[in-house]
Amino acid sequence: MKNFAKLLVIFSCTYGVSCFYLPGLAPVNYCKADNEKNNCKSTVQLFVNRLTSEEHILPYDYSQFDFCTASEEVSPVENLGQVVFGERIKSSPYELKFLEDASCSQVCTKEYNVNDKDTKRKLDFLLEGIKKNYQHHWIVDNMPVTWCYNIESNRQYCNRGFPIGCYIDPKGRKSEGCYLSVSSWWCSLCCFIADSCF
């Protein structure tokens, strides 16, 4: 009887191990392109999310601005929390390769004609977004892209998201986006505006 009790205790200790899976949190293995196999990828997906501003309450979908868009729309499955908080995650045109350095690769070109009502409307909306300090929110490997920059007293401030551009008001005051170091962050649109662009 003592041996049976010991055996029961041993089996109950070893059998009690279990695991579970949280949707959206599955690990992804990455490798260089020349070592790519079924269990690892060389392309790291970058997704875009809605744009928000600390100065204005209304968020905008990425597609509402005239930004470069992906040729094929592959959106990740959003979880309930993302849906409740209004996340609008979409695929992006940006291509990232694992362990490959790249800087400011051209994705697309946009031209605006102020005499054409449609392009002028798109440009005006973009400039208004820059003035109101709207922020990109990108997601790489299921993690938000964070922009860190130095502030007074040699301290660093980190923000989840980064400005879509730079606005300089008529008095010469610069918006947050003007303090970006292009060498240390993703290339973005910078537009310097005095009274108006036209």
Tab-separated table of N, CA and C in Angstrom, residues 10 12 15-16 22 26 29 37 42-43 45 50-51 57 69-70 84 118 126 140 146 160 166-167 171 174 183 190 197:
chain	number	residue	atom	x	y	z
A	10	ILE	N	4.027	10.348	-7.216
A	10	ILE	CA	4.962	10.613	-8.314
A	10	ILE	C	4.200	10.894	-9.603
A	12	SER	N	1.094	11.934	-9.951
A	12	SER	CA	0.312	13.167	-9.862
A	12	SER	C	1.212	14.390	-10.031
A	15	TYR	N	2.236	14.353	-13.948
A	15	TYR	CA	1.105	14.487	-14.852
A	15	TYR	C	0.478	15.868	-14.780
A	16	GLY	N	0.731	16.644	-13.733
A	16	GLY	CA	0.102	17.945	-13.526
A	16	GLY	C	0.621	19.047	-14.432
A	22	LEU	N	-2.011	31.395	-26.105
A	22	LEU	CA	-2.734	32.657	-26.185
A	22	LEU	C	-2.737	33.106	-27.639
A	26	ALA	N	1.925	33.582	-30.545
A	26	ALA	CA	2.758	32.459	-30.964
A	26	ALA	C	4.133	32.982	-31.375
A	29	ASN	N	9.955	32.478	-35.589
A	29	ASN	CA	11.401	32.342	-35.764
A	29	ASN	C	11.810	33.069	-37.032
A	37	LYS	N	13.698	28.571	-44.068
A	37	LYS	CA	13.105	27.234	-44.115
A	37	LYS	C	11.639	27.350	-43.735
A	42	SER	N	12.379	35.147	-43.301
A	42	SER	CA	13.369	36.215	-43.430
A	42	SER	C	12.699	37.586	-43.517
A	43	THR	N	11.424	37.623	-43.886
A	43	THR	CA	10.693	38.883	-43.976
A	43	THR	C	9.972	39.149	-42.662
A	45	GLN	N	7.197	41.330	-40.958
A	45	GLN	CA	6.048	42.143	-41.370
A	45	GLN	C	5.942	43.402	-40.520
A	50	ARG	N	-4.070	52.899	-36.844
A	50	ARG	CA	-4.697	54.217	-36.942
A	50	ARG	C	-3.729	55.291	-36.455
A	51	LEU	N	-3.961	56.515	-36.878
A	51	LEU	CA	-3.144	57.642	-36.460
A	51	LEU	C	-3.898	58.435	-35.408
A	57	ILE	N	-8.925	64.674	-30.425
A	57	ILE	CA	-9.536	63.428	-29.972
A	57	ILE	C	-9.823	62.440	-31.101
A	69	THR	N	0.518	52.755	-49.809
A	69	THR	CA	-0.227	51.611	-49.290
A	69	THR	C	0.319	50.313	-49.877
A	70	ALA	N	-0.003	49.218	-49.215
A	70	ALA	CA	0.460	47.901	-49.655
A	70	ALA	C	-0.282	47.483	-50.919
A	84	VAL	N	-12.149	46.551	-29.435
A	84	VAL	CA	-12.813	47.431	-28.469
A	84	VAL	C	-12.131	48.802	-28.420
A	118	ASP	N	-8.819	67.395	-56.185
A	118	ASP	CA	-8.627	66.136	-55.451
A	118	ASP	C	-7.255	66.073	-54.774
A	126	LEU	N	-3.326	66.227	-45.278
A	126	LEU	CA	-2.029	65.799	-44.769
A	126	LEU	C	-1.363	66.917	-43.969
A	140	VAL	N	5.739	45.970	-35.402
A	140	VAL	CA	6.723	45.058	-35.969
A	140	VAL	C	6.816	43.847	-35.040
A	146	THR	N	8.473	52.180	-31.095
A	146	THR	CA	8.581	53.256	-30.112
A	146	THR	C	9.651	54.240	-30.558
A	160	ARG	N	5.029	55.920	-27.889
A	160	ARG	CA	4.531	54.847	-28.749
A	160	ARG	C	3.925	55.486	-29.983
A	166	CYS	N	6.702	67.566	-39.699
A	166	CYS	CA	7.177	68.694	-38.902
A	166	CYS	C	6.416	69.953	-39.300
A	167	TYR	N	5.957	70.708	-38.316
A	167	TYR	CA	5.264	71.965	-38.573
A	167	TYR	C	5.977	73.084	-37.827
A	171	LYS	N	5.516	81.998	-36.009
A	171	LYS	CA	6.425	82.591	-35.020
A	171	LYS	C	7.732	81.802	-34.902
A	174	LYS	N	8.647	75.202	-33.373
A	174	LYS	CA	8.646	73.905	-34.048
A	174	LYS	C	7.759	72.916	-33.308
A	183	SER	N	18.697	59.970	-38.959
A	183	SER	CA	19.592	58.815	-38.909
A	183	SER	C	19.174	57.810	-37.849
A	190	CYS	N	8.492	65.207	-43.852
A	190	CYS	CA	8.719	66.470	-43.156
A	190	CYS	C	8.273	67.595	-44.072
A	197	CYS	N	1.527	76.861	-47.447
A	197	CYS	CA	2.428	76.290	-48.446
A	197	CYS	C	2.275	76.961	-49.811
